[in-house]
mmCIF file with all atom_site columns, C-alpha atoms in Angstrom:
data_model
loop_
_atom_site.group_PDB
_atom_site.id
_atom_site.type_symbol
_atom_site.label_atom_id
_atom_site.label_alt_id
_atom_site.label_comp_id
_atom_site.label_asym_id
_atom_site.label_entity_id
_atom_site.label_seq_id
_atom_site.pdbx_PDB_ins_code
_atom_site.Cartn_x
_atom_site.Cartn_y
_atom_site.Cartn_z
_atom_site.occupancy
_atom_site.B_iso_or_equiv
_atom_site.pdbx_formal_charge
_atom_site.auth_seq_id
_atom_site.auth_comp_id
_atom_site.auth_asym_id
_atom_site.auth_atom_id
_atom_site.pdbx_PDB_model_num
ATOM 1  C CA . MET A 1 1  ? 66.599  197.577 173.918 1.00 92.00 ? 1  MET A CA 1
ATOM 2  C CA . LYS A 1 2  ? 67.309  195.240 177.344 1.00 93.00 ? 2  LYS A CA 1
ATOM 3  C CA . LYS A 1 3  ? 70.117  194.296 179.508 1.00 93.00 ? 3  LYS A CA 1
ATOM 4  C CA . TYR A 1 4  ? 70.520  192.076 182.577 1.00 96.00 ? 4  TYR A CA 1
ATOM 5  C CA . VAL A 1 5  ? 70.885  193.803 185.867 1.00 94.00 ? 5  VAL A CA 1
ATOM 6  C CA . ASN A 1 6  ? 71.323  190.791 188.459 1.00 96.00 ? 6  ASN A CA 1
ATOM 7  C CA . GLY A 1 7  ? 69.032  188.297 186.737 1.00 95.00 ? 7  GLY A CA 1
ATOM 8  C CA . GLU A 1 8  ? 66.634  191.125 186.005 1.00 95.00 ? 8  GLU A CA 1
ATOM 9  C CA . LEU A 1 9  ? 65.568  192.466 182.604 1.00 95.00 ? 9  LEU A CA 1
ATOM 10 C CA . VAL A 1 10 ? 65.761  196.338 182.396 1.00 95.00 ? 10 VAL A CA 1
ATOM 11 C CA . ASP A 1 11 ? 65.669  198.982 180.060 1.00 95.00 ? 11 ASP A CA 1
ATOM 12 C CA . MET A 1 12 ? 68.791  200.169 178.803 1.00 95.00 ? 12 MET A CA 1
ATOM 13 C CA . THR A 1 13 ? 69.352  204.490 178.877 1.00 94.00 ? 13 THR A CA 1
ATOM 14 C CA . SER A 1 14 ? 69.381  206.190 175.516 1.00 94.00 ? 14 SER A CA 1
ATOM 15 C CA . GLU A 1 15 ? 73.393  206.832 176.475 1.00 96.00 ? 15 GLU A CA 1
ATOM 16 C CA . GLU A 1 16 ? 73.678  203.246 177.100 1.00 94.00 ? 16 GLU A CA 1
ATOM 17 C CA . ILE A 1 17 ? 71.317  202.402 173.893 1.00 94.00 ? 17 ILE A CA 1
ATOM 18 C CA . SER A 1 18 ? 74.276  204.732 172.186 1.00 94.00 ? 18 SER A CA 1
ATOM 19 C CA . ALA A 1 19 ? 77.286  203.397 173.481 1.00 94.00 ? 19 ALA A CA 1
ATOM 20 C CA . ARG A 1 20 ? 76.199  199.659 172.492 1.00 94.00 ? 20 ARG A CA 1
ATOM 21 C CA . GLU A 1 21 ? 75.121  201.046 168.881 1.00 94.00 ? 21 GLU A CA 1
ATOM 22 C CA . ALA A 1 22 ? 78.441  202.914 168.267 1.00 94.00 ? 22 ALA A CA 1
ATOM 23 C CA . GLU A 1 23 ? 80.194  199.354 169.636 1.00 93.00 ? 23 GLU A CA 1
ATOM 24 C CA . GLU A 1 24 ? 78.054  197.227 167.029 1.00 94.00 ? 24 GLU A CA 1
ATOM 25 C CA . GLN A 1 25 ? 79.309  199.986 164.440 1.00 94.00 ? 25 GLN A CA 1
ATOM 26 C CA . ALA A 1 26 ? 82.720  199.494 164.831 1.00 92.00 ? 26 ALA A CA 1
ATOM 27 C CA . TRP A 1 27 ? 82.508  195.528 165.268 1.00 92.00 ? 27 TRP A CA 1
ATOM 28 C CA . ALA A 1 28 ? 81.002  195.696 161.818 1.00 91.00 ? 28 ALA A CA 1
ATOM 29 C CA . ASP A 1 29 ? 83.578  199.211 160.421 1.00 90.00 ? 29 ASP A CA 1
ATOM 30 C CA . GLY A 1 30 ? 86.370  196.487 161.033 1.00 90.00 ? 30 GLY A CA 1
ATOM 31 C CA . GLN A 1 31 ? 85.196  193.113 159.280 1.00 92.00 ? 31 GLN A CA 1
ATOM 32 C CA . ALA A 1 32 ? 86.740  194.186 156.396 1.00 89.00 ? 32 ALA A CA 1
ATOM 33 C CA . ALA A 1 33 ? 90.295  194.485 158.052 1.00 91.00 ? 33 ALA A CA 1
ATOM 34 C CA . ARG A 1 34 ? 89.199  191.234 159.924 1.00 94.00 ? 34 ARG A CA 1
ATOM 35 C CA . ASN A 1 35 ? 88.309  189.488 156.829 1.00 92.00 ? 35 ASN A CA 1
ATOM 36 C CA . LEU A 1 36 ? 91.721  190.786 154.821 1.00 92.00 ? 36 LEU A CA 1
ATOM 37 C CA . GLU A 1 37 ? 93.878  189.516 157.883 1.00 94.00 ? 37 GLU A CA 1
ATOM 38 C CA . GLU A 1 38 ? 92.261  185.858 157.326 1.00 94.00 ? 38 GLU A CA 1
ATOM 39 C CA . LEU A 1 39 ? 93.312  185.883 154.232 1.00 94.00 ? 39 LEU A CA 1
ATOM 40 C CA . ARG A 1 40 ? 96.849  187.417 154.875 1.00 94.00 ? 40 ARG A CA 1
ATOM 41 C CA . THR A 1 41 ? 97.150  184.219 156.848 1.00 96.00 ? 41 THR A CA 1
ATOM 42 C CA . GLU A 1 42 ? 96.074  181.376 154.229 1.00 95.00 ? 42 GLU A CA 1
ATOM 43 C CA . ARG A 1 43 ? 98.423  182.718 152.014 1.00 95.00 ? 43 ARG A CA 1
ATOM 44 C CA . ASN A 1 44 ? 101.336 182.976 154.118 1.00 96.00 ? 44 ASN A CA 1
ATOM 45 C CA . SER A 1 45 ? 100.826 179.682 155.325 1.00 96.00 ? 45 SER A CA 1
ATOM 46 C CA . LEU A 1 46 ? 100.560 178.585 151.624 1.00 95.00 ? 46 LEU A CA 1
ATOM 47 C CA . LEU A 1 47 ? 104.437 180.717 150.935 1.00 94.00 ? 47 LEU A CA 1
ATOM 48 C CA . ALA A 1 48 ? 105.974 178.961 154.371 1.00 95.00 ? 48 ALA A CA 1
ATOM 49 C CA . GLU A 1 49 ? 105.189 175.638 152.637 1.00 93.00 ? 49 GLU A CA 1
ATOM 50 C CA . THR A 1 50 ? 107.113 176.339 149.532 1.00 91.00 ? 50 THR A CA 1
ATOM 51 C CA . ASP A 1 51 ? 109.830 177.996 151.552 1.00 89.00 ? 51 ASP A CA 1
ATOM 52 C CA . PHE A 1 52 ? 112.327 175.941 150.907 1.00 84.00 ? 52 PHE A CA 1
ATOM 53 C CA . TYR A 1 53 ? 112.084 176.186 147.120 1.00 81.00 ? 53 TYR A CA 1
ATOM 54 C CA . GLY A 1 54 ? 113.999 179.774 148.109 1.00 77.00 ? 54 GLY A CA 1
ATOM 55 C CA . ASN A 1 55 ? 117.288 178.301 149.193 1.00 81.00 ? 55 ASN A CA 1
ATOM 56 C CA . SER A 1 56 ? 120.571 178.382 147.915 1.00 77.00 ? 56 SER A CA 1
ATOM 57 C CA . ASP A 1 57 ? 120.833 174.563 146.958 1.00 81.00 ? 57 ASP A CA 1
ATOM 58 C CA . VAL A 1 58 ? 117.151 174.128 145.525 1.00 81.00 ? 58 VAL A CA 1
ATOM 59 C CA . THR A 1 59 ? 116.739 175.598 142.166 1.00 85.00 ? 59 THR A CA 1
ATOM 60 C CA . MET A 1 60 ? 113.435 176.945 141.877 1.00 86.00 ? 60 MET A CA 1
ATOM 61 C CA . SER A 1 61 ? 111.237 176.659 138.821 1.00 90.00 ? 61 SER A CA 1
ATOM 62 C CA . ASP A 1 62 ? 109.592 179.298 136.781 1.00 92.00 ? 62 ASP A CA 1
ATOM 63 C CA . ALA A 1 63 ? 106.113 177.374 137.438 1.00 94.00 ? 63 ALA A CA 1
ATOM 64 C CA . MET A 1 64 ? 106.831 177.492 141.158 1.00 93.00 ? 64 MET A CA 1
ATOM 65 C CA . THR A 1 65 ? 108.274 181.472 140.875 1.00 92.00 ? 65 THR A CA 1
ATOM 66 C CA . THR A 1 66 ? 104.626 182.618 139.207 1.00 95.00 ? 66 THR A CA 1
ATOM 67 C CA . TYR A 1 67 ? 102.726 180.317 141.465 1.00 95.00 ? 67 TYR A CA 1
ATOM 68 C CA . ARG A 1 68 ? 104.822 182.221 144.841 1.00 93.00 ? 68 ARG A CA 1
ATOM 69 C CA . GLN A 1 69 ? 104.595 185.538 143.547 1.00 95.00 ? 69 GLN A CA 1
ATOM 70 C CA . ALA A 1 70 ? 100.534 185.260 142.646 1.00 96.00 ? 70 ALA A CA 1
ATOM 71 C CA . LEU A 1 71 ? 100.091 184.086 146.237 1.00 96.00 ? 71 LEU A CA 1
ATOM 72 C CA . ARG A 1 72 ? 101.988 187.323 147.504 1.00 94.00 ? 72 ARG A CA 1
ATOM 73 C CA . ASP A 1 73 ? 99.934  189.295 144.480 1.00 95.00 ? 73 ASP A CA 1
ATOM 74 C CA . ILE A 1 74 ? 96.690  187.930 145.743 1.00 93.00 ? 74 ILE A CA 1
ATOM 75 C CA . THR A 1 75 ? 95.959  190.718 148.130 1.00 88.00 ? 75 THR A CA 1
ATOM 76 C CA . SER A 1 76 ? 95.595  193.130 145.101 1.00 90.00 ? 76 SER A CA 1
ATOM 77 C CA . SER A 1 77 ? 92.023  191.514 144.179 1.00 88.00 ? 77 SER A CA 1
ATOM 78 C CA . ALA A 1 78 ? 90.929  189.478 146.891 1.00 90.00 ? 78 ALA A CA 1
ATOM 79 C CA . THR A 1 79 ? 89.095  191.097 150.339 1.00 86.00 ? 79 THR A CA 1
ATOM 80 C CA . SER A 1 80 ? 88.232  188.192 151.721 1.00 88.00 ? 80 SER A CA 1
ATOM 81 C CA . LEU A 1 81 ? 88.434  184.099 151.462 1.00 88.00 ? 81 LEU A CA 1
ATOM 82 C CA . ASP A 1 82 ? 85.350  183.920 150.299 1.00 88.00 ? 82 ASP A CA 1
ATOM 83 C CA . ASP A 1 83 ? 85.881  185.951 146.871 1.00 88.00 ? 83 ASP A CA 1
ATOM 84 C CA . VAL A 1 84 ? 89.441  184.844 146.408 1.00 92.00 ? 84 VAL A CA 1
ATOM 85 C CA . THR A 1 85 ? 90.702  182.607 143.649 1.00 92.00 ? 85 THR A CA 1
ATOM 86 C CA . TRP A 1 86 ? 93.583  180.880 144.872 1.00 94.00 ? 86 TRP A CA 1
ATOM 87 C CA . PRO A 1 87 ? 96.686  180.102 142.436 1.00 95.00 ? 87 PRO A CA 1
ATOM 88 C CA . THR A 1 88 ? 97.232  176.149 141.423 1.00 94.00 ? 88 THR A CA 1
ATOM 89 C CA . LYS A 1 89 ? 100.313 174.917 143.260 1.00 93.00 ? 89 LYS A CA 1
ATOM 90 C CA . PRO A 1 90 ? 102.877 173.344 140.264 1.00 92.00 ? 90 PRO A CA 1
#
């Protein structure tokens, strides 16, 4: 592996290579957590769009209750935005 030092391309030491490989592995290991966080962010946005149905002066339909519960349960089956099947909003 090589790196730039003062504009010149030089070989990395074995210690630098090990450190870089450890950084890359740590990033790769965190991919699942980043995917799940992205999924939760989208799910929370969809829940926020229907929060007003939970107000005491609004009657929430059974379909809306089921939809909101399906959104809350989405992280038990999906692990990223790539493999999620979103419930249909009533």
